[in-house]
mmCIF file of C-alpha atoms in Angstrom:
data_model
loop_
_atom_site.group_PDB
_atom_site.id
_atom_site.type_symbol
_atom_site.label_atom_id
_atom_site.label_comp_id
_atom_site.label_asym_id
_atom_site.label_seq_id
_atom_site.Cartn_x
_atom_site.Cartn_y
_atom_site.Cartn_z
ATOM 1 C CA MET A 1 10.072 22.407 -3.714
ATOM 2 C CA SER A 2 12.678 22.710 -0.951
ATOM 3 C CA THR A 3 15.952 20.804 -1.106
ATOM 4 C CA PRO A 4 14.919 18.280 1.598
ATOM 5 C CA GLU A 5 11.656 17.665 -0.278
ATOM 6 C CA ARG A 6 13.491 17.138 -3.568
ATOM 7 C CA LEU A 7 15.860 14.703 -1.859
ATOM 8 C CA ILE A 8 12.998 12.738 -0.287
ATOM 9 C CA GLU A 9 11.045 12.575 -3.559
ATOM 10 C CA ALA A 10 14.134 11.497 -5.507
ATOM 11 C CA THR A 11 14.857 8.789 -2.940
ATOM 12 C CA ARG A 12 11.260 7.537 -3.045
ATOM 13 C CA GLU A 13 11.398 7.199 -6.818
ATOM 14 C CA LEU A 14 14.783 5.493 -6.806
ATOM 15 C CA LEU A 15 13.824 3.063 -4.036
ATOM 16 C CA TRP A 16 10.750 2.056 -6.055
ATOM 17 C CA GLU A 17 12.777 1.591 -9.248
ATOM 18 C CA ARG A 18 16.105 0.252 -7.954
ATOM 19 C CA GLY A 19 15.763 -0.843 -4.341
ATOM 20 C CA TYR A 20 17.957 0.242 -1.451
ATOM 21 C CA VAL A 21 21.310 -1.063 -2.713
ATOM 22 C CA GLY A 22 20.727 0.393 -6.179
ATOM 23 C CA THR A 23 19.912 3.802 -4.716
ATOM 24 C CA SER A 24 23.267 5.464 -4.285
ATOM 25 C CA PRO A 25 23.740 8.873 -2.657
ATOM 26 C CA LYS A 26 25.133 10.111 -5.985
ATOM 27 C CA ALA A 27 22.009 8.960 -7.864
ATOM 28 C CA ILE A 28 19.792 10.656 -5.268
ATOM 29 C CA GLN A 29 21.740 13.900 -5.561
ATOM 30 C CA GLN A 30 21.593 13.808 -9.371
ATOM 31 C CA GLN A 31 17.860 13.097 -9.475
ATOM 32 C CA ALA A 32 17.155 15.770 -6.850
ATOM 33 C CA GLY A 33 19.464 18.337 -8.407
ATOM 34 C CA ALA A 34 21.191 18.744 -5.052
ATOM 35 C CA GLY A 35 24.816 18.691 -4.053
ATOM 36 C CA GLN A 36 26.459 16.349 -1.582
ATOM 37 C CA GLY A 37 26.737 19.145 0.976
ATOM 38 C CA SER A 38 22.999 19.817 0.767
ATOM 39 C CA MET A 39 22.163 16.164 1.251
ATOM 40 C CA TYR A 40 24.347 15.763 4.319
ATOM 41 C CA HIS A 41 23.219 19.113 5.705
ATOM 42 C CA HIS A 42 19.606 17.873 5.867
ATOM 43 C CA PHE A 43 20.119 14.126 6.459
ATOM 44 C CA THR A 44 22.767 12.176 8.345
ATOM 45 C CA GLY A 45 23.196 9.747 5.453
ATOM 46 C CA LYS A 46 21.501 7.444 2.996
ATOM 47 C CA SER A 47 19.730 5.432 5.720
ATOM 48 C CA ASP A 48 18.250 8.572 7.295
ATOM 49 C CA LEU A 49 17.055 9.831 3.917
ATOM 50 C CA ALA A 50 15.692 6.394 2.975
ATOM 51 C CA LEU A 51 13.729 6.293 6.240
ATOM 52 C CA ALA A 52 12.149 9.678 5.458
ATOM 53 C CA ALA A 53 11.306 8.439 1.956
ATOM 54 C CA VAL A 54 9.817 5.138 3.168
ATOM 55 C CA ARG A 55 7.726 6.972 5.772
ATOM 56 C CA ARG A 56 6.427 9.396 3.144
ATOM 57 C CA THR A 57 5.554 6.555 0.770
ATOM 58 C CA ALA A 58 3.750 4.695 3.562
ATOM 59 C CA GLU A 59 1.789 7.812 4.556
ATOM 60 C CA GLU A 60 0.693 8.403 0.965
ATOM 61 C CA LEU A 61 -0.374 4.789 0.497
ATOM 62 C CA ARG A 62 -2.511 4.955 3.654
ATOM 63 C CA ALA A 63 -4.049 8.268 2.599
ATOM 64 C CA SER A 64 -4.884 7.063 -0.911
ATOM 65 C CA ALA A 65 -6.364 3.793 0.384
ATOM 66 C CA GLU A 66 -8.455 5.671 2.942
ATOM 67 C CA VAL A 67 -10.083 7.750 0.198
ATOM 68 C CA THR A 68 -11.826 4.584 -1.004
ATOM 69 C CA LEU A 69 -12.045 2.623 2.238
ATOM 70 C CA GLY A 70 -13.418 5.570 4.192
ATOM 71 C CA GLY A 71 -15.907 6.579 1.519
ATOM 72 C CA ASP A 72 -19.619 6.003 1.253
ATOM 73 C CA GLY A 73 -21.226 2.702 0.388
ATOM 74 C CA THR A 74 -21.591 -0.780 1.756
ATOM 75 C CA ALA A 75 -18.627 -2.735 3.048
ATOM 76 C CA TYR A 76 -18.527 -4.729 -0.199
ATOM 77 C CA GLU A 77 -18.668 -1.556 -2.316
ATOM 78 C CA ARG A 78 -15.786 -0.010 -0.380
ATOM 79 C CA ILE A 79 -13.663 -3.167 -0.574
ATOM 80 C CA SER A 80 -14.399 -3.622 -4.272
ATOM 81 C CA GLY A 81 -13.680 0.079 -4.824
ATOM 82 C CA TYR A 82 -10.277 -0.405 -3.186
ATOM 83 C CA LEU A 83 -9.559 -3.489 -5.296
ATOM 84 C CA LEU A 84 -10.699 -1.869 -8.545
ATOM 85 C CA ARG A 85 -9.168 1.576 -8.071
ATOM 86 C CA GLU A 86 -6.709 2.846 -10.639
ATOM 87 C CA ARG A 87 -3.139 1.689 -10.054
ATOM 88 C CA ASP A 88 0.114 1.494 -11.972
ATOM 89 C CA VAL A 89 -0.012 -2.288 -11.712
ATOM 90 C CA LEU A 90 3.130 -2.998 -13.713
ATOM 91 C CA ARG A 91 5.232 -0.781 -11.457
ATOM 92 C CA GLY A 92 3.966 -2.615 -8.389
ATOM 93 C CA CYS A 93 3.228 -1.272 -4.951
ATOM 94 C CA PRO A 94 5.835 1.201 -3.692
ATOM 95 C CA VAL A 95 5.424 -0.177 -0.160
ATOM 96 C CA GLY A 96 4.962 -3.839 -1.046
ATOM 97 C CA ARG A 97 8.075 -3.832 -3.219
ATOM 98 C CA LEU A 98 10.125 -2.796 -0.202
ATOM 99 C CA THR A 99 9.301 -6.148 1.423
ATOM 100 C CA MET A 100 11.390 -7.812 -1.282
ATOM 101 C CA ASP A 101 14.409 -5.616 -0.570
ATOM 102 C CA PRO A 102 16.712 -7.553 1.779
ATOM 103 C CA ASP A 103 18.409 -4.380 3.033
ATOM 104 C CA ILE A 104 15.081 -2.818 4.026
ATOM 105 C CA ILE A 105 13.861 -6.001 5.710
ATOM 106 C CA ALA A 106 17.154 -6.479 7.587
ATOM 107 C CA ASP A 107 16.954 -2.966 9.082
ATOM 108 C CA ASP A 108 14.330 -2.748 11.842
ATOM 109 C CA GLU A 109 13.997 1.018 11.496
ATOM 110 C CA LEU A 110 13.528 0.966 7.707
ATOM 111 C CA ARG A 111 11.168 -2.024 7.887
ATOM 112 C CA ALA A 112 8.945 -0.492 10.591
ATOM 113 C CA PRO A 113 6.922 1.882 8.318
ATOM 114 C CA VAL A 114 6.373 -0.985 5.867
ATOM 115 C CA ASP A 115 5.086 -3.307 8.625
ATOM 116 C CA GLU A 116 2.950 -0.542 10.117
ATOM 117 C CA THR A 117 1.354 0.256 6.767
ATOM 118 C CA LEU A 118 0.506 -3.352 5.912
ATOM 119 C CA ASP A 119 -0.808 -3.883 9.461
ATOM 120 C CA TRP A 120 -2.903 -0.707 9.159
ATOM 121 C CA LEU A 121 -4.341 -1.863 5.841
ATOM 122 C CA ARG A 122 -5.276 -5.296 7.175
ATOM 123 C CA GLY A 123 -6.806 -3.697 10.276
ATOM 124 C CA ARG A 124 -8.761 -1.169 8.231
ATOM 125 C CA LEU A 125 -10.135 -3.842 5.911
ATOM 126 C CA ALA A 126 -11.056 -6.124 8.842
ATOM 127 C CA ALA A 127 -12.934 -3.234 10.483
ATOM 128 C CA ILE A 128 -14.888 -2.671 7.258
ATOM 129 C CA VAL A 129 -15.861 -6.356 7.121
ATOM 130 C CA GLN A 130 -16.976 -6.204 10.771
ATOM 131 C CA GLU A 131 -18.975 -3.078 10.019
ATOM 132 C CA GLY A 132 -20.630 -4.845 7.085
ATOM 133 C CA GLN A 133 -21.523 -7.773 9.315
ATOM 134 C CA LYS A 134 -23.032 -5.494 11.970
ATOM 135 C CA ARG A 135 -25.132 -3.762 9.310
ATOM 136 C CA GLY A 136 -26.297 -7.103 7.951
ATOM 137 C CA GLU A 137 -24.532 -6.546 4.613
ATOM 138 C CA LEU A 138 -22.098 -9.442 4.931
ATOM 139 C CA SER A 139 -22.450 -12.974 6.234
ATOM 140 C CA PRO A 140 -21.462 -13.464 9.872
ATOM 141 C CA ALA A 141 -19.589 -16.586 8.709
ATOM 142 C CA LEU A 142 -16.785 -14.425 7.321
ATOM 143 C CA VAL A 143 -13.692 -14.011 9.504
ATOM 144 C CA PRO A 144 -12.806 -10.306 9.146
ATOM 145 C CA ALA A 145 -9.055 -10.728 9.706
ATOM 146 C CA ASP A 146 -8.927 -13.552 7.141
ATOM 147 C CA ILE A 147 -10.805 -11.500 4.527
ATOM 148 C CA ALA A 148 -8.507 -8.538 5.177
ATOM 149 C CA ALA A 149 -5.405 -10.710 4.770
ATOM 150 C CA THR A 150 -6.842 -12.163 1.559
ATOM 151 C CA VAL A 151 -7.500 -8.722 0.085
ATOM 152 C CA VAL A 152 -3.946 -7.559 0.858
ATOM 153 C CA ALA A 153 -2.463 -10.834 -0.444
ATOM 154 C CA THR A 154 -4.513 -10.585 -3.651
ATOM 155 C CA VAL A 155 -3.323 -7.044 -4.334
ATOM 156 C CA GLN A 156 0.329 -7.663 -3.460
ATOM 157 C CA GLY A 157 0.435 -11.052 -5.191
ATOM 158 C CA GLY A 158 -1.354 -9.565 -8.180
ATOM 159 C CA TYR A 159 1.392 -6.976 -8.539
ATOM 160 C CA VAL A 160 4.045 -9.715 -8.526
ATOM 161 C CA LEU A 161 2.226 -11.821 -11.136
ATOM 162 C CA ALA A 162 1.558 -8.792 -13.344
ATOM 163 C CA ARG A 163 5.191 -7.696 -13.247
ATOM 164 C CA ALA A 164 6.390 -11.241 -13.965
ATOM 165 C CA SER A 165 4.158 -11.529 -17.031
ATOM 166 C CA GLY A 166 4.438 -7.924 -18.199
ATOM 167 C CA SER A 167 0.645 -7.717 -18.248
ATOM 168 C CA THR A 168 -2.062 -6.442 -15.911
ATOM 169 C CA ALA A 169 -4.197 -9.512 -16.736
ATOM 170 C CA PRO A 170 -3.097 -11.621 -13.716
ATOM 171 C CA PHE A 171 -3.776 -8.731 -11.324
ATOM 172 C CA ASP A 172 -7.208 -8.138 -12.850
ATOM 173 C CA ALA A 173 -8.017 -11.874 -12.738
ATOM 174 C CA GLY A 174 -7.062 -12.064 -9.053
ATOM 175 C CA VAL A 175 -9.310 -9.123 -8.217
ATOM 176 C CA ARG A 176 -12.231 -10.576 -10.190
ATOM 177 C CA GLY A 177 -11.730 -13.936 -8.489
ATOM 178 C CA LEU A 178 -11.693 -12.459 -4.999
ATOM 179 C CA LEU A 179 -14.824 -10.399 -5.662
ATOM 180 C CA ALA A 180 -16.542 -13.510 -7.020
ATOM 181 C CA LEU A 181 -15.638 -15.385 -3.833
ATOM 182 C CA LEU A 182 -17.056 -12.571 -1.683
ATOM 183 C CA THR A 183 -20.312 -12.223 -3.642
ATOM 184 C CA PRO A 184 -22.059 -15.291 -2.135
ATOM 185 C CA HIS A 185 -21.465 -13.778 1.319
ATOM 186 C CA LEU A 186 -23.505 -10.670 0.537
ATOM 187 C CA ARG A 187 -26.753 -10.589 2.454
ATOM 188 C CA ASP A 188 -30.029 -9.840 0.762
ATOM 189 C CA ALA A 189 -31.010 -6.204 1.347
ATOM 190 C CA SER A 190 -34.403 -7.233 2.693
ATOM 191 C CA ARG A 191 -32.723 -9.197 5.509
ATOM 192 C CA ARG A 192 -30.541 -6.301 6.648
ATOM 193 C CA ARG A 193 -31.221 -4.944 10.095
ATOM 194 C CA PRO A 194 -31.818 -1.191 10.019
ATOM 195 C CA GLY A 195 -29.042 0.675 11.801
ATOM 196 C CA GLY A 196 -26.864 -2.438 12.204
#
């Protein structure tokens, strides 16, 4: 791995564990096995490196979510697959946790990839709900944007509750509850219109 890559990966890990203030240039250099000269040769400073790290984390979150959301199956199957996919629940979301970092939120440039990722996720989920409605899989009574916001809030809130309790049980309960609320809105297969 190149020095810039090691620096970005070290920063990503430290931001997830410690937040922006707790991620010192010295800690980044130690974790990356890079000297101060190397760091400042490739990046103008901590903020520049943090931005590269936040962008990388956001890109990876979108790519991993798209594996499930863009897969085969009904809208409900894809949404439930996203909700039930394997996660390190007790560590929390590497993007969602950045929303609780006052230094990230106060900096428009650092906050932008976080906002863009959460907006993308809500938009992607809303499009899946709309697709399910067009195919006759989901009730037309559902408001796609509201369902998308609820899915994101359940996941992000589930992380917070799990971390607070030291158990994945609250996250799992939130997911089960949301899926139970969606189930009555599934349309009977015999009433589906072929081809949407």
